[in-house]
């Protein structure tokens, strides 16, 4: 057991706090406009069922997180320090929490059609994590586990 934990820690440091993780920053920055566009489309889709208050709160928070991630990614491209890497991980976790949260709000909504939206979001999150985190397994765990846990719970 101790050997396995040591190996996991070594893998985490290698992937999350090394140049391999910094190399993925450019890809993340290039995907930012697509993520912002998807946030806008999803905001319009959930607006009738969830109402202005919840939809606007979620949309504003997600745009804020995305803008934060853009600034962090730009800094990581220039010089990837441990602090910048940690800031990116925090931003990624915040974005994942935002998506899991809005999908949960869709799931508990009385409109049963919103359950399909929730499942679509959770599936999309997992597929996004699988496709965009292939260079860094530790980041895949951080962004891929929350939607899986949401479906299980």
N, CA and C of each residue as an Amber inpcrd file, in Angstrom:
protein
   459
   0.8210000  -1.1930000   0.0000000   0.0000000   0.0000000   0.0000000
   0.8670000   1.2600000   0.0000000   1.9130000   1.2700000   0.8280000
   2.7880000   2.4370000   0.8920000   3.5030000   2.6530000  -0.4350000
   3.8830000   1.5590000  -1.0780000   4.5460000   1.6650000  -2.3730000
   3.6110000   2.2820000  -3.4140000   2.3450000   1.8890000  -3.3960000
   1.3690000   2.4310000  -4.3300000   1.1540000   3.9210000  -4.0960000
   1.0390000   4.3310000  -2.8420000   0.8730000   5.7530000  -2.5290000
   2.0920000   6.5540000  -2.9830000   3.2700000   6.0140000  -2.7970000
   4.4830000   6.6870000  -3.2420000   4.4740000   6.8420000  -4.7620000
   4.0510000   5.8070000  -5.4700000   3.9870000   5.8760000  -6.9280000
   2.9460000   6.8970000  -7.3800000   1.7940000   6.9540000  -6.7130000
   0.7700000   7.9320000  -7.0640000   1.2520000   9.3570000  -6.8190000
   1.9440000   9.5700000  -5.7010000   2.4840000  10.9060000  -5.4260000
   3.5080000  11.3110000  -6.4780000   4.3590000  10.3770000  -6.8660000
   5.3650000  10.6700000  -7.8900000   4.6880000  10.9870000  -9.2190000
   3.6480000  10.2460000  -9.5750000   2.9210000  10.5100000 -10.8080000
   2.2460000  11.8720000 -10.7510000   1.6560000  12.2040000  -9.6080000
   1.0020000  13.4940000  -9.4520000   1.9690000  14.6500000  -9.5890000
   3.1360000  14.5460000  -8.9670000   4.1340000  15.6100000  -9.0870000
   4.6510000  15.7120000 -10.5110000   4.8270000  14.5840000 -11.1590000
   5.3450000  14.5720000 -12.5240000   4.3630000  15.2300000 -13.4830000
   3.0650000  14.9440000 -13.2970000   2.0670000  15.4280000 -14.2380000
   1.5190000  16.8070000 -13.8710000   1.2270000  17.0330000 -12.6120000
   0.5540000  18.2680000 -12.2220000   1.5160000  19.4130000 -11.9450000
   2.7430000  19.0970000 -11.6390000   3.6640000  20.1600000 -11.2660000
   4.9290000  20.1540000 -12.1040000   4.8110000  19.7510000 -13.3380000
   5.9920000  19.6990000 -14.1730000   5.7880000  20.3690000 -15.5080000
   6.8130000  20.3330000 -16.3380000   6.7270000  20.9610000 -17.6510000
   5.6850000  20.3110000 -18.5660000   5.3450000  19.0370000 -18.3140000
   4.3160000  18.3850000 -19.1240000   2.9700000  19.0840000 -18.9390000
   2.6990000  19.5030000 -17.7130000   1.4550000  20.2210000 -17.4260000
   1.4920000  21.6140000 -18.0400000   2.6430000  22.2620000 -17.9920000
   2.7840000  23.5830000 -18.6050000   2.5600000  23.5210000 -20.1120000
   2.9640000  22.4030000 -20.7280000   2.8280000  22.2550000 -22.1760000
   1.3610000  22.2020000 -22.6080000   0.4570000  21.8610000 -21.7010000
  -0.9630000  21.7910000 -22.0510000  -1.6530000  23.1510000 -21.9510000
  -0.9670000  24.1580000 -21.4550000  -1.5840000  25.4790000 -21.2640000
  -2.0020000  26.1010000 -22.5950000  -1.1990000  25.9470000 -23.6250000
  -1.5430000  26.5180000 -24.9310000  -2.8250000  25.8930000 -25.4720000
  -2.9560000  24.5870000 -25.3310000  -4.1830000  23.9100000 -25.7750000
  -5.3910000  24.4230000 -24.9990000  -5.2210000  24.5880000 -23.6980000
  -6.3100000  25.0920000 -22.8700000  -6.7220000  26.4970000 -23.2520000
  -5.7440000  27.3280000 -23.5750000  -6.0400000  28.7000000 -23.9770000
  -6.7720000  28.7300000 -25.3170000  -6.3950000  27.8550000 -26.2300000
  -7.0560000  27.8050000 -27.5410000  -8.5060000  27.3360000 -27.4270000
  -8.8190000  26.5430000 -26.4180000 -10.1950000  26.0560000 -26.2290000
 -11.0810000  27.0490000 -25.4800000 -10.4990000  28.1160000 -24.9610000
 -11.2570000  29.0650000 -24.1540000 -12.4290000  29.7010000 -24.9000000
 -12.2730000  30.1810000 -26.1380000 -13.4370000  30.7590000 -26.8330000
 -14.5790000  29.7470000 -27.0160000 -14.2430000  28.5110000 -27.2920000
 -15.2820000  27.4880000 -27.4450000 -16.0040000  27.2480000 -26.1250000
 -15.2560000  27.2570000 -25.0160000 -15.8890000  27.0710000 -23.7110000
 -16.8180000  28.2450000 -23.3900000 -16.3810000  29.4710000 -23.6980000
 -17.2330000  30.6390000 -23.4640000 -18.5010000  30.5860000 -24.3130000
 -18.3810000  30.1570000 -25.5460000 -19.5420000  30.0320000 -26.4200000
 -20.5090000  28.9830000 -25.8940000 -19.9810000  27.8750000 -25.4140000
 -20.8410000  26.8350000 -24.8670000 -21.5360000  27.3170000 -23.6000000
 -20.8510000  28.0920000 -22.7770000 -21.4800000  28.6630000 -21.5810000
 -22.6590000  29.5380000 -21.9950000 -22.4700000  30.3570000 -23.0290000
 -23.5430000  31.2470000 -23.4940000 -24.7340000  30.4440000 -24.0170000
 -24.4840000  29.4250000 -24.8120000 -25.5760000  28.6100000 -25.3440000
 -26.3100000  27.8630000 -24.2310000 -25.5570000  27.3340000 -23.2880000
 -26.2060000  26.5940000 -22.2040000 -27.0090000  27.5380000 -21.3150000
 -26.5100000  28.7530000 -21.1130000 -27.2590000  29.7610000 -20.3530000
 -28.6190000  29.9900000 -21.0040000 -28.6330000  30.1640000 -22.3220000
 -29.8930000  30.3840000 -23.0210000 -30.8060000  29.1600000 -22.9380000
 -30.2150000  27.9720000 -22.9160000 -31.0110000  26.7490000 -22.8630000
 -31.6690000  26.5480000 -21.4930000 -30.9620000  26.9070000 -20.4250000
 -31.5140000  26.6640000 -19.0830000 -32.3610000  27.8220000 -18.5730000
 -32.2790000  28.9560000 -19.2220000 -32.9810000  30.1550000 -18.7580000
 -34.4830000  29.9310000 -18.5600000 -35.2100000  29.3400000 -19.5100000
 -36.6520000  29.1780000 -19.2970000 -37.0090000  28.2650000 -18.1150000
 -36.2250000  27.2390000 -17.8860000 -36.5700000  26.2840000 -16.8260000
 -36.0420000  26.6730000 -15.4510000 -34.8480000  27.2330000 -15.3950000
 -34.2480000  27.5480000 -14.0910000 -34.4940000  28.9850000 -13.6460000
 -34.9120000  29.8470000 -14.5440000 -35.1940000  31.2300000 -14.1830000
 -33.9650000  32.1250000 -14.2770000 -34.2470000  33.4450000 -14.2750000
 -33.1720000  34.4280000 -14.4450000 -32.1600000  34.3930000 -13.3110000
 -32.6270000  34.2960000 -12.0920000 -31.7290000  34.3780000 -10.9450000
 -30.6530000  33.3010000 -10.9570000 -31.0690000  32.0510000 -11.0340000
 -30.1130000  30.9490000 -11.0100000 -29.2690000  30.9130000 -12.2780000
 -29.9150000  31.1090000 -13.4280000 -29.1810000  31.0580000 -14.7010000
 -28.1460000  32.1800000 -14.7890000 -28.5360000  33.3870000 -14.3730000
 -27.5950000  34.5140000 -14.4400000 -26.4670000  34.3520000 -13.4260000
 -26.7740000  33.8500000 -12.2430000 -25.7240000  33.6160000 -11.2430000
 -24.7140000  32.6040000 -11.7550000 -25.2290000  31.4960000 -12.2950000
 -24.3430000  30.4690000 -12.8250000 -23.5340000  31.0080000 -14.0110000
 -24.2090000  31.6680000 -14.9460000 -23.5130000  32.1870000 -16.1300000
 -22.4320000  33.1870000 -15.7590000 -22.7360000  34.1030000 -14.8450000
 -21.7350000  35.0840000 -14.4130000 -20.5470000  34.4350000 -13.7350000
 -20.8330000  33.4630000 -12.8780000 -19.7410000  32.7600000 -12.1900000
 -18.8690000  31.9980000 -13.1900000 -19.4960000  31.3370000 -14.1610000
 -18.7300000  30.5510000 -15.1300000 -17.8940000  31.4390000 -16.0470000
 -18.4330000  32.5720000 -16.4550000 -17.6440000  33.4990000 -17.2730000
 -16.4770000  34.0280000 -16.4470000 -16.7150000  34.3430000 -15.1840000
 -15.6340000  34.8040000 -14.3120000 -14.5420000  33.7660000 -14.1520000
 -14.9260000  32.5150000 -13.9460000 -13.9380000  31.4390000 -13.8120000
 -13.1650000  31.2650000 -15.1150000 -13.8610000  31.3330000 -16.2300000
 -13.1840000  31.1660000 -17.5250000 -12.1930000  32.3060000 -17.7830000
 -12.5660000  33.5300000 -17.4520000 -11.6410000  34.6540000 -17.6200000
 -10.4350000  34.5190000 -16.6870000 -10.6840000  34.0360000 -15.4760000
  -9.5870000  33.7690000 -14.5420000  -8.6430000  32.7130000 -15.1310000
  -9.2230000  31.6280000 -15.6520000  -8.3950000  30.5660000 -16.2420000
  -7.6010000  31.0770000 -17.4410000  -8.2030000  31.9540000 -18.2390000
  -7.4730000  32.5150000 -19.3920000  -6.2270000  33.2780000 -18.9340000
  -6.3800000  34.0840000 -17.8860000  -5.2190000  34.8470000 -17.4060000
  -4.1620000  33.9170000 -16.8260000  -4.6020000  32.8770000 -16.1250000
  -3.6500000  31.9060000 -15.5620000  -2.9470000  31.1500000 -16.6780000
  -3.6820000  30.7300000 -17.6980000  -3.0750000  29.9920000 -18.8100000
  -2.0590000  30.8470000 -19.5490000  -2.3580000  32.1290000 -19.7420000
  -1.3910000  33.0240000 -20.4000000  -0.1050000  33.1190000 -19.5850000
  -0.2410000  33.2070000 -18.2670000   0.9460000  33.2570000 -17.4070000
   1.7010000  31.9310000 -17.4190000   0.9650000  30.8320000 -17.4910000
   1.6050000  29.5150000 -17.4880000   2.3810000  29.2850000 -18.7820000
   1.9040000  29.8320000 -19.8820000   2.6310000  29.7000000 -21.1510000
   3.9640000  30.4260000 -21.0710000   3.9560000  31.6030000 -20.4440000
   5.1890000  32.3900000 -20.3280000   6.1630000  31.7410000 -19.3540000
   5.6920000  31.4190000 -18.1730000   6.5590000  30.8160000 -17.1530000
   5.7020000  29.9950000 -16.2070000   5.8290000  28.7000000 -16.2850000
   5.0370000  27.8270000 -15.4250000   5.6880000  27.6150000 -14.0760000
   5.2280000  28.3670000 -13.0990000   5.7340000  28.1900000 -11.7370000
   4.7710000  27.2960000 -10.9650000   5.1980000  26.8590000  -9.8160000
   4.3470000  26.0080000  -8.9800000   3.0670000  26.7350000  -8.5810000
   3.1700000  28.0220000  -8.2910000   1.9980000  28.8090000  -7.9030000
   1.0160000  28.9300000  -9.0540000   1.5130000  29.1840000 -10.2510000
   0.6400000  29.2860000 -11.4230000  -0.0450000  27.9550000 -11.6860000
   0.6860000  26.8700000 -11.5400000   0.0840000  25.5460000 -11.7470000
  -1.0250000  25.2970000 -10.7330000  -0.7920000  25.6820000  -9.4900000
  -1.8050000  25.5220000  -8.4520000  -3.0320000  26.3850000  -8.7570000
  -2.8060000  27.6030000  -9.2450000  -3.9200000  28.4830000  -9.6210000
  -4.7430000  27.8660000 -10.7440000  -4.0850000  27.2080000 -11.6850000
  -4.8110000  26.5600000 -12.7720000  -5.6430000  25.3860000 -12.2540000
  -5.0820000  24.6330000 -11.3450000  -5.8230000  23.5070000 -10.7700000
  -7.0520000  24.0170000 -10.0220000  -6.8980000  25.0840000  -9.2640000
  -8.0260000  25.6620000  -8.5260000  -9.0940000  26.1600000  -9.5000000
  -8.6660000  26.8230000 -10.5720000  -9.6190000  27.2920000 -11.5720000
 -10.3480000  26.1500000 -12.2590000  -9.6210000  25.0810000 -12.5610000
 -10.2520000  23.9210000 -13.1870000 -11.2750000  23.2720000 -12.2530000
 -10.9320000  23.1930000 -10.9790000 -11.8760000  22.6390000 -10.0070000
 -13.1170000  23.5240000  -9.8700000 -12.9140000  24.8430000  -9.9100000
 -14.0580000  25.7610000  -9.8240000 -14.9630000  25.6100000 -11.0450000
 -14.3690000  25.4680000 -12.2230000 -15.1690000  25.2790000 -13.4360000
 -15.9300000  23.9550000 -13.3670000 -15.2610000  22.9120000 -12.9240000
 -15.9350000  21.6140000 -12.7920000 -17.0850000  21.6990000 -11.7960000
 -16.8550000  22.3850000 -10.6880000 -17.9150000  22.5410000  -9.6840000
 -19.1000000  23.3110000 -10.2590000 -18.8200000  24.3140000 -11.0710000
 -19.8990000  25.0800000 -11.6940000 -20.7510000  24.2320000 -12.6200000
 -20.0890000  23.4200000 -13.4340000 -20.8380000  22.5520000 -14.3510000
 -21.6040000  21.4680000 -13.6030000 -20.9730000  20.8560000 -12.6140000
 -21.6610000  19.8250000 -11.8250000 -22.8500000  20.4500000 -11.0980000
 -22.6650000  21.6430000 -10.5730000 -23.7370000  22.3090000  -9.8490000
 -24.9380000  22.6470000 -10.7190000 -24.6950000  23.1980000 -11.9140000
 -25.8280000  23.5430000 -12.7760000 -26.5120000  22.2780000 -13.2860000
 -25.7490000  21.2270000 -13.5140000 -26.3630000  19.9720000 -13.9310000
 -27.2200000  19.3940000 -12.7960000 -26.7570000  19.5240000 -11.5670000
 -27.5540000  19.0660000 -10.4240000 -28.8410000  19.8830000 -10.3090000
 -28.7530000  21.1970000 -10.5540000 -29.9600000  22.0340000 -10.5300000
 -30.9250000  21.6140000 -11.6340000 -30.3970000  21.2380000 -12.7840000
 -31.2510000  20.7290000 -13.8680000 -31.8880000  19.4050000 -13.4690000
 -31.1290000  18.5690000 -12.7900000 -31.6240000  17.2400000 -12.4080000
 -32.8020000  17.3300000 -11.4350000 -32.7280000  18.2360000 -10.4740000
 -33.7870000  18.3440000  -9.4650000 -34.9440000  19.2450000  -9.9180000
 -34.8310000  19.8340000 -11.0740000 -35.8810000  20.6930000 -11.6070000
 -37.1400000  19.8610000 -11.8840000 -38.3240000  20.4220000 -11.6250000
 -39.5540000  19.6630000 -11.8760000 -39.7560000  19.2900000 -13.3620000
 -39.1740000  20.0580000 -14.2580000 -39.2720000  19.7500000 -15.6870000
 -38.3840000  18.5380000 -15.9830000 -38.9970000  17.4170000 -16.2980000
 -38.2460000  16.1770000 -16.4870000 -37.3230000  16.2180000 -17.6970000
 -37.5880000  17.1230000 -18.6320000 -36.6900000  17.2520000 -19.7850000
 -35.3120000  17.7680000 -19.3710000 -35.2640000  18.4390000 -18.2420000
 -33.9860000  18.9750000 -17.7670000 -33.0510000  17.8680000 -17.2780000
 -33.5990000  16.7030000 -16.9870000 -32.7320000  15.5780000 -16.6020000
 -31.8510000  15.1540000 -17.7630000 -32.3880000  15.2310000 -18.9550000
 -31.5780000  14.9390000 -20.1400000 -30.4540000  15.9580000 -20.2700000
 -30.7530000  17.2140000 -19.9770000 -29.7200000  18.2520000 -20.0060000
 -28.6410000  17.9620000 -18.9710000 -29.0610000  17.5360000 -17.7820000
 -28.0900000  17.2240000 -16.7240000 -27.1840000  16.0720000 -17.1420000
 -27.7700000  15.0160000 -17.6390000 -26.9580000  13.8810000 -18.0910000
 -26.0260000  14.2840000 -19.2330000 -26.5050000  15.1450000 -20.1060000
 -25.6630000  15.6130000 -21.2140000 -24.4640000  16.4050000 -20.7010000
 -24.7030000  17.2400000 -19.7070000 -23.5960000  18.0270000 -19.1400000
 -22.5790000  17.1050000 -18.4850000 -23.0470000  16.1750000 -17.6690000
 -22.1120000  15.2790000 -16.9920000 -21.3370000  14.4220000 -17.9840000
 -22.0120000  13.9360000 -19.0180000 -21.3300000  13.1490000 -20.0420000
 -20.3330000  14.0120000 -20.8020000 -20.7470000  15.2190000 -21.1450000
 -19.8480000  16.1360000 -21.8450000 -18.6170000  16.4860000 -21.0280000
 -18.8110000  16.6640000 -19.7310000 -17.6630000  16.9610000 -18.8580000
 -16.6610000  15.8130000 -18.8710000 -17.1810000  14.6010000 -18.7680000
 -16.2800000  13.4570000 -18.7410000 -15.5620000  13.2920000 -20.0770000
 -16.2740000  13.4610000 -21.1800000 -15.6440000  13.3500000 -22.4970000
 -14.6150000  14.4590000 -22.7080000 -14.9260000  15.6720000 -22.2440000
 -13.9830000  16.7830000 -22.3470000 -12.7070000  16.4650000 -21.5580000
 -12.8910000  15.9550000 -20.3460000 -11.7210000  15.6020000 -19.5220000
 -10.9050000  14.5170000 -20.1970000 -11.5830000  13.5430000 -20.7640000
 -10.8840000  12.4380000 -21.4220000 -10.1030000  12.9270000 -22.6440000
 -10.6920000  13.8290000 -23.4110000 -10.0470000  14.2970000 -24.6290000
  -8.9550000  15.3340000 -24.3680000  -9.1810000  16.2140000 -23.3980000
  -8.2380000  17.3220000 -23.2170000  -7.1700000  17.0670000 -22.1710000
  -7.2790000  16.0050000 -21.4140000  -6.3130000  15.7570000 -20.3460000
  -5.4650000  14.5210000 -20.6010000  -5.3330000  14.1250000 -21.8540000
  -4.5850000  12.9040000 -22.1520000  -3.0990000  13.0500000 -21.8520000
  -2.5840000  14.2800000 -21.8650000  -1.1630000  14.4950000 -21.5950000
  -0.8480000  14.5380000 -20.1080000  -1.8760000  14.6550000 -19.2920000
  -1.6590000  14.8070000 -17.8520000  -2.7200000  14.0370000 -17.0650000
  -2.4380000  12.8030000 -16.6940000  -3.4300000  11.9830000 -15.9860000
  -3.9310000  12.5900000 -14.6790000  -3.0910000  13.3140000 -13.9690000
  -3.5300000  13.9130000 -12.7040000  -4.6360000  14.9420000 -12.9530000
  -4.5150000  15.7030000 -14.0170000  -5.5420000  16.6970000 -14.3290000
  -6.8260000  16.0110000 -14.8040000  -6.6920000  14.8690000 -15.4480000
  -7.8760000  14.0900000 -15.8420000  -8.6630000  13.6780000 -14.6050000
  -7.9600000  13.2730000 -13.5680000  -8.6380000  12.8740000 -12.3350000
  -9.3670000  14.0690000 -11.7210000  -8.7250000  15.2320000 -11.7300000
  -9.3420000  16.4210000 -11.1400000 -10.5840000  16.8710000 -11.9030000
 -10.5950000  16.7210000 -13.2230000 -11.7290000  17.2110000 -14.0000000
 -12.7010000  16.1110000 -14.4080000 -12.2760000  14.8650000 -14.3700000
 -13.1430000  13.7750000 -14.7850000 -13.9060000  13.1000000 -13.6700000
 -13.3760000  13.1560000 -12.4600000 -14.0340000  12.4810000 -11.3360000
 -15.3160000  13.1940000 -10.8840000 -15.3700000  14.5350000 -10.8210000
 -16.6110000  15.1850000 -10.3340000 -17.8800000  14.7930000 -11.1080000
 -17.8700000  14.7520000 -12.4600000 -19.1130000  14.3450000 -13.1130000
 -19.4820000  12.8830000 -12.8660000 -18.4780000  12.0370000 -12.7430000
 -18.7720000  10.6290000 -12.4550000 -19.3840000  10.4920000 -11.0660000
 -18.8360000  11.2030000 -10.0950000 -19.3990000  11.1670000  -8.7410000
 -20.8240000  11.7250000  -8.7170000 -21.0690000  12.7650000  -9.5100000
 -22.4220000  13.3520000  -9.5570000 -23.4370000  12.3540000 -10.0860000
 -23.0560000  11.5790000 -11.0710000 -23.9830000  10.5840000 -11.6280000
 -24.2180000   9.4670000 -10.6100000 -23.1700000   9.0750000  -9.9050000
 -23.3020000   7.9890000  -8.9200000 -24.1700000   8.4280000  -7.7380000
 -23.9370000   9.6520000  -7.2640000 -24.6660000  10.1430000  -6.0940000
 -26.0490000  10.5310000  -6.5280000
